[in-house]
Coordinates of C-alpha atoms in Angstrom, one line a residue:
Chain A
M729 CA 7.3 -1.8 12.3
R730 CA 7.6 -3.6 15.6
Y731 CA 4.5 -4.0 17.9
V732 CA 4.0 -5.5 21.4
C733 CA 0.8 -7.4 21.9
L734 CA 0.0 -7.3 25.7
V735 CA -2.4 -10.1 26.6
Y736 CA -4.7 -9.5 29.5
F737 CA -7.2 -12.0 30.9
D738 CA -9.1 -12.9 34.0
P739 CA -7.2 -15.7 35.7
H740 CA -10.4 -17.3 36.9
K741 CA -11.6 -17.8 33.3
V742 CA -8.3 -19.6 32.4
F743 CA -7.4 -21.5 35.6
G744 CA -10.8 -21.7 37.3
K745 CA -13.3 -24.6 37.2
S746 CA -14.6 -23.9 33.7
G747 CA -11.1 -23.1 32.2
D748 CA -9.0 -25.4 30.1
P749 CA -5.4 -24.1 30.5
E750 CA -3.9 -27.2 28.7
K751 CA -5.8 -26.5 25.5
L752 CA -5.0 -22.8 25.7
R753 CA -1.3 -23.6 26.0
R754 CA -1.5 -25.9 23.0
D755 CA -3.4 -23.4 20.9
S756 CA -1.0 -20.6 22.0
D757 CA 2.1 -22.7 21.2
A758 CA 0.6 -23.5 17.8
Y759 CA -0.1 -19.9 17.0
N760 CA 3.4 -18.9 18.0
V761 CA 4.9 -21.6 15.7
E762 CA 2.7 -20.1 12.9
L763 CA 3.9 -16.6 13.6
K764 CA 7.5 -17.8 13.7
A765 CA 7.1 -19.6 10.3
S766 CA 5.5 -16.5 8.7
G767 CA 8.3 -14.3 10.1
H768 CA 6.1 -12.1 12.3
L769 CA 7.4 -13.4 15.6
V770 CA 10.1 -11.6 17.5
A771 CA 9.5 -12.9 21.0
A772 CA 6.7 -14.3 23.1
E773 CA 6.5 -15.0 26.8
A774 CA 3.7 -16.2 29.1
L775 CA 3.8 -14.7 32.6
Q776 CA 3.1 -16.2 36.0
L777 CA 0.2 -14.6 37.9
P778 CA 0.8 -11.3 39.8
D779 CA 0.8 -13.1 43.1
Q780 CA 4.3 -14.3 42.2
A781 CA 5.5 -10.8 41.3
M782 CA 7.3 -8.1 43.1
T783 CA 6.9 -4.4 42.5
V784 CA 10.1 -2.3 42.9
Q785 CA 10.3 1.5 43.4
V786 CA 13.1 3.8 44.2
R787 CA 12.3 7.2 45.8
D788 CA 14.8 9.6 47.3
G789 CA 17.5 7.0 46.8
K790 CA 15.6 4.4 48.9
M791 CA 14.4 1.2 47.3
S792 CA 11.2 -0.4 48.4
A793 CA 9.9 -3.8 47.1
T794 CA 6.4 -5.0 47.7
D795 CA 4.7 -8.2 46.6
G796 CA 2.4 -8.3 43.7
P797 CA 0.8 -5.6 41.8
F798 CA -2.7 -5.6 43.4
M799 CA -5.0 -4.1 41.0
E800 CA -8.7 -3.5 41.2
T801 CA -9.2 -4.8 37.8
K802 CA -10.2 -8.4 37.2
E803 CA -8.0 -8.8 34.1
V804 CA -4.2 -9.1 34.6
L805 CA -1.3 -8.9 32.3
G806 CA -0.7 -12.6 31.4
G807 CA 1.8 -12.5 28.6
F808 CA 3.2 -10.7 25.6
I809 CA 4.1 -11.3 22.0
V810 CA 6.5 -9.0 20.2
I811 CA 5.8 -9.0 16.5
E812 CA 7.1 -7.4 13.2
G813 CA 4.2 -6.1 11.1
R814 CA 3.8 -3.9 8.1
D815 CA 1.4 -1.5 9.9
L816 CA -1.0 -1.1 12.8
N817 CA -3.8 -2.9 10.9
E818 CA -1.6 -5.9 10.3
A819 CA -0.6 -5.9 14.0
V820 CA -4.3 -5.8 14.9
R821 CA -5.1 -8.7 12.6
I822 CA -2.2 -10.8 14.1
A823 CA -3.4 -9.9 17.7
A824 CA -6.9 -11.0 16.8
G825 CA -5.5 -14.5 16.1
I826 CA -4.0 -14.8 19.6
P827 CA -6.1 -17.6 21.3
L828 CA -6.4 -15.6 24.5
A829 CA -8.1 -12.7 22.6
K830 CA -11.2 -14.9 22.7
L831 CA -11.1 -14.9 26.5
G832 CA -9.5 -11.7 27.5
S833 CA -8.1 -8.7 25.6
V834 CA -5.0 -7.8 23.7
E835 CA -3.5 -4.3 23.8
V836 CA -1.4 -3.6 20.7
R837 CA 1.4 -1.1 21.3
P838 CA 3.7 0.2 18.6
V839 CA 7.3 0.2 19.7
I840 CA 8.9 3.7 19.9
D841 CA 10.8 4.8 16.8
F842 CA 13.5 7.0 18.4
S843 CA 14.3 8.7 15.1
K844 CA 10.9 10.6 15.5
P845 CA 10.4 13.4 18.0
P846 CA 9.0 12.4 21.4
P847 CA 5.2 12.9 22.0
K848 CA 4.1 16.3 23.4
L849 CA 2.1 16.0 26.6
Chain B
M1086 CA 22.8 -14.0 -8.2
S1087 CA 24.2 -12.0 -5.3
S1088 CA 22.1 -11.6 -2.2
A1089 CA 22.1 -7.8 -2.7
D1090 CA 20.7 -8.3 -6.3
A1091 CA 18.0 -10.6 -5.0
R1092 CA 17.1 -8.1 -2.3
D1093 CA 16.9 -5.3 -4.8
A1094 CA 14.7 -7.5 -7.1
L1095 CA 12.5 -8.3 -4.1
E1096 CA 12.1 -4.7 -3.2
A1097 CA 11.3 -3.8 -6.8
A1098 CA 8.8 -6.6 -7.0
Y1099 CA 7.1 -5.4 -3.8
R1100 CA 6.7 -1.9 -5.2
A1101 CA 5.5 -3.1 -8.5
E1102 CA 3.5 -6.2 -7.7
A1103 CA 2.3 -6.1 -4.0
R1104 CA -0.9 -4.2 -4.7
R1105 CA -1.9 -6.3 -7.7
V1106 CA -1.0 -9.6 -6.0
L1107 CA -3.1 -8.5 -3.0
A1108 CA -6.0 -7.6 -5.3
T1109 CA -5.9 -11.1 -6.9
L1110 CA -5.5 -12.9 -3.6
I1111 CA -8.5 -11.1 -2.2
R1112 CA -10.6 -12.6 -5.1
L1113 CA -9.1 -16.0 -4.8
L1114 CA -9.2 -16.3 -1.0
G1115 CA -12.4 -14.5 -0.5
G1116 CA -11.3 -11.9 2.1
F1117 CA -9.0 -9.1 3.1
D1118 CA -7.4 -10.7 6.1
A1119 CA -6.6 -14.1 4.5
A1120 CA -5.2 -12.3 1.4
E1121 CA -3.0 -10.0 3.5
E1122 CA -1.5 -12.9 5.4
A1123 CA -1.0 -14.8 2.1
L1124 CA 0.7 -11.7 0.6
H1125 CA 3.1 -11.5 3.6
E1126 CA 3.9 -15.2 3.3
A1127 CA 4.4 -15.0 -0.4
F1128 CA 7.0 -12.3 0.0
A1129 CA 8.6 -14.2 2.9
A1130 CA 8.9 -17.2 0.6
A1131 CA 10.4 -15.0 -2.1
A1132 CA 13.0 -13.7 0.3
E1133 CA 14.0 -17.2 1.0
Q1134 CA 13.9 -18.7 -2.5
W1135 CA 14.8 -15.9 -5.0
P1136 CA 18.4 -15.5 -3.8
R1137 CA 18.9 -19.2 -4.2
D1138 CA 16.8 -20.0 -7.3
G1139 CA 16.9 -16.7 -9.1
V1140 CA 14.0 -14.2 -9.7
P1141 CA 11.1 -15.9 -11.6
A1142 CA 10.2 -14.7 -15.1
N1143 CA 6.8 -13.6 -13.9
P1144 CA 7.0 -12.4 -10.3
Y1145 CA 3.3 -11.6 -10.2
S1146 CA 2.2 -15.2 -11.0
W1147 CA 4.9 -16.7 -8.7
L1148 CA 3.7 -14.5 -5.8
V1149 CA 0.0 -15.3 -6.3
S1150 CA 0.6 -19.0 -6.4
A1151 CA 3.0 -18.9 -3.5
G1152 CA 0.4 -17.0 -1.5
R1153 CA -2.3 -19.5 -2.4
F1154 CA -0.2 -22.5 -1.7
K1155 CA 0.9 -21.1 1.7
T1156 CA -2.7 -20.4 2.7
L1157 CA -3.9 -23.8 1.6
D1158 CA -1.0 -25.3 3.6
R1159 CA -1.8 -23.3 6.7
R1160 CA -5.5 -24.1 6.5
R1161 CA -4.7 -27.8 6.2
R1162 CA -2.6 -27.7 9.3
Q1163 CA -5.3 -25.8 11.2
A1164 CA -8.0 -28.2 9.9
R1165 CA -5.9 -31.1 11.1
L1166 CA -5.6 -29.5 14.5
A1167 CA -9.3 -28.7 14.7
G1168 CA -10.3 -31.9 13.1
A1169 CA -12.5 -29.9 10.6
L1170 CA -11.8 -30.9 7.0
A1171 CA -15.1 -29.9 5.6
E1172 CA -14.1 -26.2 5.2
L1173 CA -11.1 -27.3 3.2
A1174 CA -13.1 -28.7 0.4
A1175 CA -14.4 -25.2 -0.5
L1176 CA -10.9 -23.8 -0.7
A1177 CA -9.6 -26.7 -2.7
D1178 CA -12.2 -25.8 -5.3
T1179 CA -11.0 -22.2 -5.7
E1180 CA -7.5 -23.7 -6.0
L1181 CA -8.5 -25.1 -9.4
E1182 CA -9.3 -21.7 -10.8
P1183 CA -6.2 -20.4 -12.7
A1184 CA -4.8 -16.9 -12.0
M1185 CA -4.8 -15.7 -15.6
P1186 CA -2.8 -12.5 -16.3
E1187 CA -5.9 -10.9 -17.9
H1188 CA -7.5 -10.9 -14.5
I1189 CA -4.9 -8.7 -13.0
Q1190 CA -6.3 -5.3 -13.9
D1191 CA -9.8 -6.5 -13.3
D1192 CA -8.8 -7.5 -9.8
E1193 CA -7.5 -4.0 -9.0
L1194 CA -10.7 -2.5 -10.4
R1195 CA -12.8 -4.8 -8.4
L1196 CA -10.9 -3.9 -5.3
I1197 CA -11.4 -0.1 -5.9
F1198 CA -15.1 -0.6 -6.3
T1199 CA -15.3 -2.7 -3.2
C1200 CA -13.3 -0.2 -1.2
C1201 CA -15.4 2.7 -2.5
H1202 CA -18.7 1.0 -1.9
P1203 CA -21.5 3.5 -1.0
A1204 CA -22.4 1.4 2.1
L1205 CA -19.1 2.5 3.7
T1206 CA -18.7 6.0 5.1
P1207 CA -16.7 8.4 3.0
D1208 CA -13.9 8.5 5.6
A1209 CA -13.8 4.7 5.6
R1210 CA -13.7 4.6 1.8
I1211 CA -10.7 6.9 1.7
A1212 CA -8.7 5.0 4.4
L1213 CA -9.5 1.6 2.9
T1214 CA -8.7 2.7 -0.7
L1215 CA -5.4 4.2 0.4
R1216 CA -4.3 1.1 2.3
E1217 CA -5.7 -1.7 0.1
V1218 CA -5.4 -0.2 -3.3
G1219 CA -2.7 2.4 -2.7
G1220 CA -0.5 0.2 -0.5
L1221 CA 0.0 2.9 2.1
T1222 CA 0.5 1.8 5.7
T1223 CA -2.0 2.8 8.4
E1224 CA 0.6 5.0 9.9
E1225 CA 1.3 6.8 6.6
I1226 CA -2.4 7.5 6.1
A1227 CA -2.6 8.8 9.7
R1228 CA 0.3 11.2 9.0
A1229 CA -1.2 12.4 5.8
Y1230 CA -4.6 13.1 7.5
L1231 CA -3.0 14.4 10.7
A1232 CA -5.1 11.8 12.6
P1233 CA -4.0 9.3 15.3
A1234 CA -3.0 5.9 13.8
P1235 CA -5.6 4.0 16.0
T1236 CA -8.4 6.2 14.6
I1237 CA -7.4 5.2 11.0
A1238 CA -6.8 1.6 12.1
Q1239 CA -10.3 1.4 13.6
R1240 CA -11.9 2.9 10.5
I1241 CA -10.2 0.2 8.4
V1242 CA -11.2 -2.6 10.8
R1243 CA -14.8 -1.5 10.8
A1244 CA -14.9 -1.0 7.0
K1245 CA -13.7 -4.6 6.5
A1246 CA -16.2 -5.9 9.0
K1247 CA -18.9 -4.1 7.2
I1248 CA -17.8 -5.6 3.8
R1249 CA -17.8 -9.0 5.4
D1250 CA -21.0 -8.7 7.3
A1251 CA -23.0 -7.0 4.5
A1252 CA -21.4 -9.5 2.0
I1253 CA -20.5 -6.6 -0.3
P1254 CA -19.5 -8.4 -3.5
Y1255 CA -16.0 -8.2 -4.8
E1256 CA -16.8 -7.2 -8.4
V1257 CA -17.1 -4.5 -11.0
P1258 CA -20.7 -3.3 -10.7
A1259 CA -23.3 -4.2 -13.4
R1260 CA -23.9 -1.5 -16.1
A1261 CA -27.2 -0.3 -14.5
E1262 CA -25.4 0.4 -11.2
L1263 CA -22.2 1.7 -12.8
P1264 CA -22.8 5.5 -13.0
A1265 CA -23.6 5.8 -9.3
R1266 CA -20.8 3.6 -8.3
I1267 CA -18.3 5.4 -10.6
E1268 CA -19.3 8.6 -9.0
S1269 CA -18.7 7.3 -5.5
T1270 CA -15.3 5.9 -6.6
L1271 CA -14.2 9.1 -8.4
Q1272 CA -15.2 11.2 -5.4
V1273 CA -12.8 9.1 -3.2
V1274 CA -10.0 9.6 -5.7
Y1275 CA -10.6 13.4 -5.9
L1276 CA -10.8 13.6 -2.1
I1277 CA -7.5 11.9 -1.9
F1278 CA -6.0 14.2 -4.5
N1279 CA -7.4 17.4 -2.7
E1280 CA -6.0 16.2 0.6
G1281 CA -2.6 16.0 -0.9
Y1282 CA -2.9 19.2 -2.9
A1283 CA -4.9 21.7 -0.8
A1284 CA -3.2 21.6 2.6
T1285 CA 0.3 22.9 3.0
Q1286 CA 0.7 21.8 6.5
G1287 CA 1.9 18.3 7.4
P1288 CA 4.8 16.4 6.0
S1289 CA 4.9 17.3 2.3
L1290 CA 6.4 14.0 1.2
T1291 CA 3.4 12.0 2.3
R1292 CA 1.1 14.6 0.8
D1293 CA 2.8 14.5 -2.6
N1294 CA 2.3 10.7 -2.4
L1295 CA -1.4 11.3 -2.0
C1296 CA -1.5 13.3 -5.2
A1297 CA 0.6 10.7 -7.1
E1298 CA -1.6 7.9 -5.8
A1299 CA -4.8 9.7 -6.7
I1300 CA -3.5 10.2 -10.3
R1301 CA -2.4 6.6 -10.5
L1302 CA -5.9 5.5 -9.4
G1303 CA -7.5 7.9 -11.8
R1304 CA -5.4 6.5 -14.6
L1305 CA -6.3 2.9 -13.6
V1306 CA -10.0 3.7 -13.7
V1307 CA -9.6 5.4 -17.1
E1308 CA -7.6 2.5 -18.6
L1309 CA -10.3 0.1 -17.6
L1310 CA -13.5 2.1 -18.0
D1311 CA -13.6 4.7 -20.8
E1312 CA -16.1 6.9 -18.9
P1313 CA -16.3 10.6 -19.5
E1314 CA -16.4 11.4 -15.8
A1315 CA -13.3 9.4 -15.1
L1316 CA -11.5 11.1 -18.1
G1317 CA -12.6 14.5 -16.8
L1318 CA -11.3 13.8 -13.3
L1319 CA -8.0 12.6 -14.5
A1320 CA -7.6 15.7 -16.7
L1321 CA -8.5 18.0 -13.8
M1322 CA -6.0 16.3 -11.5
L1323 CA -3.3 16.5 -14.2
L1324 CA -3.9 20.2 -14.7
H1325 CA -3.7 21.0 -11.0
E1326 CA -0.6 18.8 -10.7
A1327 CA 1.0 20.6 -13.6
R1328 CA 1.0 23.8 -11.6
R1329 CA 2.4 22.3 -8.4
A1330 CA 6.0 23.7 -8.8
A1331 CA 4.6 27.3 -9.4
R1332 CA 2.0 27.5 -6.7
V1333 CA 4.1 28.0 -3.5
D1334 CA 7.2 30.2 -3.1
S1335 CA 10.4 29.2 -1.2
A1336 CA 8.8 30.4 2.1
G1337 CA 5.9 28.1 1.6
D1338 CA 3.5 30.9 0.8
L1339 CA 0.7 30.4 -1.8
I1340 CA 1.2 32.2 -5.1
L1341 CA -2.1 33.2 -6.8
L1342 CA -2.7 31.9 -10.3
E1343 CA -2.2 35.4 -11.8
N1344 CA 1.2 35.8 -10.2
Q1345 CA 2.6 32.3 -11.0
D1346 CA 5.7 31.8 -13.1
R1347 CA 4.1 30.0 -16.0
S1348 CA 7.4 28.7 -17.3
L1349 CA 7.3 26.3 -14.2
W1350 CA 4.1 24.7 -15.4
D1351 CA 4.5 21.1 -16.6
R1352 CA 3.6 21.3 -20.3
G1353 CA 3.6 17.5 -20.7
R1354 CA 0.8 17.1 -18.1
I1355 CA -1.1 20.0 -19.6
A1356 CA -0.9 18.5 -23.1
E1357 CA -2.1 15.1 -21.7
A1358 CA -5.0 16.7 -20.0
Q1359 CA -5.9 18.7 -23.1
G1360 CA -6.0 15.4 -25.1
L1361 CA -8.4 13.9 -22.5
I1362 CA -10.7 16.9 -22.6
E1363 CA -10.9 16.9 -26.4
R1364 CA -11.8 13.2 -26.3
V1365 CA -14.7 13.8 -24.0
M1366 CA -15.8 17.0 -25.7
L1367 CA -16.1 15.0 -29.0
S1368 CA -18.5 12.6 -27.2
R1369 CA -20.6 15.6 -26.2
R1370 CA -21.2 14.2 -22.8
V1371 CA -20.6 17.1 -20.4
S1372 CA -20.2 16.4 -16.7
P1373 CA -18.9 18.4 -13.7
Y1374 CA -15.3 17.1 -13.8
I1375 CA -14.8 17.7 -17.5
L1376 CA -16.2 21.3 -17.2
Q1377 CA -13.9 21.9 -14.2
A1378 CA -11.0 20.5 -16.2
A1379 CA -11.9 22.6 -19.2
I1380 CA -11.8 25.7 -17.0
A1381 CA -8.4 24.8 -15.6
A1382 CA -7.3 24.1 -19.2
V1383 CA -8.3 27.7 -20.3
H1384 CA -6.0 29.0 -17.6
A1385 CA -3.3 26.7 -18.6
E1386 CA -3.5 27.7 -22.2
A1387 CA -3.1 31.5 -21.5
P1388 CA 0.5 32.7 -22.1
S1389 CA 0.0 35.2 -19.3
A1390 CA -2.7 36.0 -16.7
G1391 CA -3.7 39.1 -18.7
E1392 CA -4.4 37.0 -21.8
T1393 CA -6.8 34.6 -20.0
D1394 CA -10.0 34.0 -22.0
W1395 CA -12.4 35.1 -19.3
A1396 CA -15.4 35.0 -21.6
Q1397 CA -14.8 31.3 -22.2
I1398 CA -14.3 30.7 -18.5
V1399 CA -17.6 32.4 -17.6
A1400 CA -19.4 30.3 -20.3
L1401 CA -17.9 27.1 -18.8
Y1402 CA -19.0 28.1 -15.3
D1403 CA -22.5 28.7 -16.7
G1404 CA -22.4 25.1 -18.0
L1405 CA -21.1 23.9 -14.6
L1406 CA -23.9 25.7 -12.8
R1407 CA -26.4 23.9 -14.9
V1408 CA -25.1 20.4 -14.4
D1409 CA -23.8 20.8 -10.8
P1410 CA -25.3 23.9 -9.1
S1411 CA -23.6 24.9 -5.9
P1412 CA -22.9 28.2 -4.1
V1413 CA -19.1 27.7 -4.6
V1414 CA -19.5 27.3 -8.3
A1415 CA -21.7 30.4 -8.4
L1416 CA -19.0 32.3 -6.4
N1417 CA -16.3 31.2 -8.9
R1418 CA -18.5 32.3 -11.8
A1419 CA -19.0 35.7 -10.2
A1420 CA -15.3 36.1 -9.7
A1421 CA -14.7 35.2 -13.4
L1422 CA -17.4 37.7 -14.4
G1423 CA -15.4 40.3 -12.5
M1424 CA -12.4 39.5 -14.6
R1425 CA -14.4 39.7 -17.8
D1426 CA -16.6 42.7 -17.1
G1427 CA -14.6 44.6 -14.4
P1428 CA -14.7 44.8 -10.6
K1429 CA -18.0 46.7 -10.4
A1430 CA -19.9 43.9 -12.2
G1431 CA -17.8 41.3 -10.2
L1432 CA -18.7 42.8 -6.9
A1433 CA -22.4 43.0 -7.7
A1434 CA -22.3 39.3 -8.8
I1435 CA -20.4 38.3 -5.6
E1436 CA -22.8 40.3 -3.4
A1437 CA -25.7 38.5 -5.1
V1438 CA -24.2 35.0 -4.4
L1439 CA -23.4 36.0 -0.8
G1440 CA -27.0 37.3 -0.5
E1441 CA -28.3 33.8 -1.2
G1442 CA -26.7 32.7 2.1
G1443 CA -24.8 29.4 2.5
L1444 CA -21.3 31.0 2.0
D1445 CA -21.2 33.2 5.1
N1446 CA -18.6 31.0 6.7
Y1447 CA -16.6 30.4 3.6
H1448 CA -13.4 32.4 3.8
L1449 CA -12.8 32.5 0.1
A1450 CA -16.2 34.2 -0.5
H1451 CA -15.1 37.1 1.7
A1452 CA -11.6 37.1 0.2
A1453 CA -13.2 37.3 -3.3
R1454 CA -15.4 40.2 -2.3
A1455 CA -12.5 41.9 -0.7
D1456 CA -10.5 41.6 -3.9
M1457 CA -13.2 43.4 -5.9
Q1458 CA -13.6 46.1 -3.3
R1459 CA -9.8 46.6 -3.2
R1460 CA -9.8 47.0 -7.0
L1461 CA -12.6 49.5 -6.8
G1462 CA -10.7 51.6 -4.2
L1463 CA -13.2 50.8 -1.5
A1464 CA -10.4 50.5 1.1
E1465 CA -12.6 50.4 4.2
A1466 CA -15.0 47.8 2.9
A1467 CA -12.1 45.7 1.6
R1468 CA -10.4 45.8 5.0
A1469 CA -13.6 44.5 6.7
S1470 CA -13.9 41.7 4.1
Y1471 CA -10.3 40.6 4.4
Q1472 CA -10.7 40.7 8.2
R1473 CA -13.7 38.5 8.0
A1474 CA -11.9 36.0 5.7
L1475 CA -9.0 35.9 8.1
E1476 CA -11.3 35.0 11.0
L1477 CA -12.6 32.1 9.0
T1478 CA -9.3 30.3 8.0
R1479 CA -6.6 28.6 10.0
Q1480 CA -4.6 27.5 7.0
P1481 CA -1.2 29.2 7.7
A1482 CA -0.3 30.1 4.1
E1483 CA -3.8 31.5 3.4
R1484 CA -3.6 33.5 6.6
R1485 CA -0.2 35.0 5.6
F1486 CA -1.7 35.9 2.2
L1487 CA -4.7 37.7 3.8
Q1488 CA -2.5 39.5 6.3
A1489 CA -0.2 40.7 3.5
R1490 CA -3.3 42.1 1.7
L1491 CA -4.4 43.9 4.8
A1492 CA -0.9 45.4 5.3
Q1493 CA -1.0 46.6 1.6
L1494 CA -4.3 48.4 2.3
A1495 CA -2.8 50.0 5.5
A1496 CA 0.2 51.2 3.5
V1497 CA -2.0 52.8 0.8
D1498 CA -3.9 54.7 3.5
R1499 CA -0.8 56.3 4.9

């Protein structure tokens, strides 16, 4: 099964005075290399901070684009890793090895299997 | 060798060996997570090398040593990165220990006992056993138990943390501890079997898997420990399983034992169970599972429902009440008494059990009372009892059965 690990963290903890972004980058690279070697890795990207982002909406045929998402929460989506895993517990174990899990949090989301019926809400 | 052949060989090896390789790796590497990663890496290495070099003569040994080697390799890299070589010395030591084939079954048994440790909650024991010993995925377990996958995943994560933090040893318990630990293990196996057998809702394929897995686990315990309780449980599961084809009709409705087509019963499984029961009876060590199995065997031996030896069944229930008294056993005994001595005696016995309390919300107690009342021609009382049973169950097949009985009563009235 395929899972997406969404990595959230507080930018101040990474890029602030007490942070060590260089070390985090090295550790993250090393982990991605490991996941690639073991065959778990599908894709991984680190994202620029939300102040570099645009949010786009189309309503009644009209497009609006605003800068950033400005969320109340301190933690922002900072990157994602797409993995292949045997089951949810394996995905969780892999997510726990992501270096940023020690600083922020990782949301593990199974990718939809379209051969199954859609969820009932 | 063609790549398709190698792929087939790899898939066959996964089905046959993955569970045993994992069990051994847990012992060698000292933890679930390291072993799971090693198992994954071992199969990744096999996918690369087998098509090129051919399938090894002993896939199990090949996979265990590949998993070990990969783990050692990875830890060396990590240690170099972290500059911590001290940890490595400990792992290099375990590297010296050979993975002898005679350890294989012991490893699986160790793993069952660890997964069924009494320090874990019953729910956690079941989820962990199905995943680690049974090789089911978290999502498959969730489907079988109609639970969200994250609920099961969390149960497994917590159970593993508990095993690590409480330093639950990875071993077959010492003789003094063994009876209690076997009981806890067999209970997990039986709960897995019942989950697969009792419910008719949910995807049937996954549920059949649960029964097959429970029987496999039961066989494993019996092969390794010749304990009467384990033999009894295996016999009991085989006897239930033997009736599988006859217990539901094409519409998915339950067929009562007395109405089942006995030619559909699996004689091979029944004979195997009878052999197990005889073995235990010779040892004269009666236990709840073996008595339940013996009761099921009396049913299985009757050529027709009318020829059932009810006297023997009542006697076996008497024995069961002595070693494992419970209101449900008392109820079953009362129902059997009704078959031996007629509905009047049966109704009195059932009323007495209900009078003790404890079964007021158990739908089968009211259904059993209704059945005796119906046979005595007490239509009004029977109707009330069936109605009460209906209020107490949500199981669709059972509801349809009770509604059919109520409809029959209404038809007789008219």
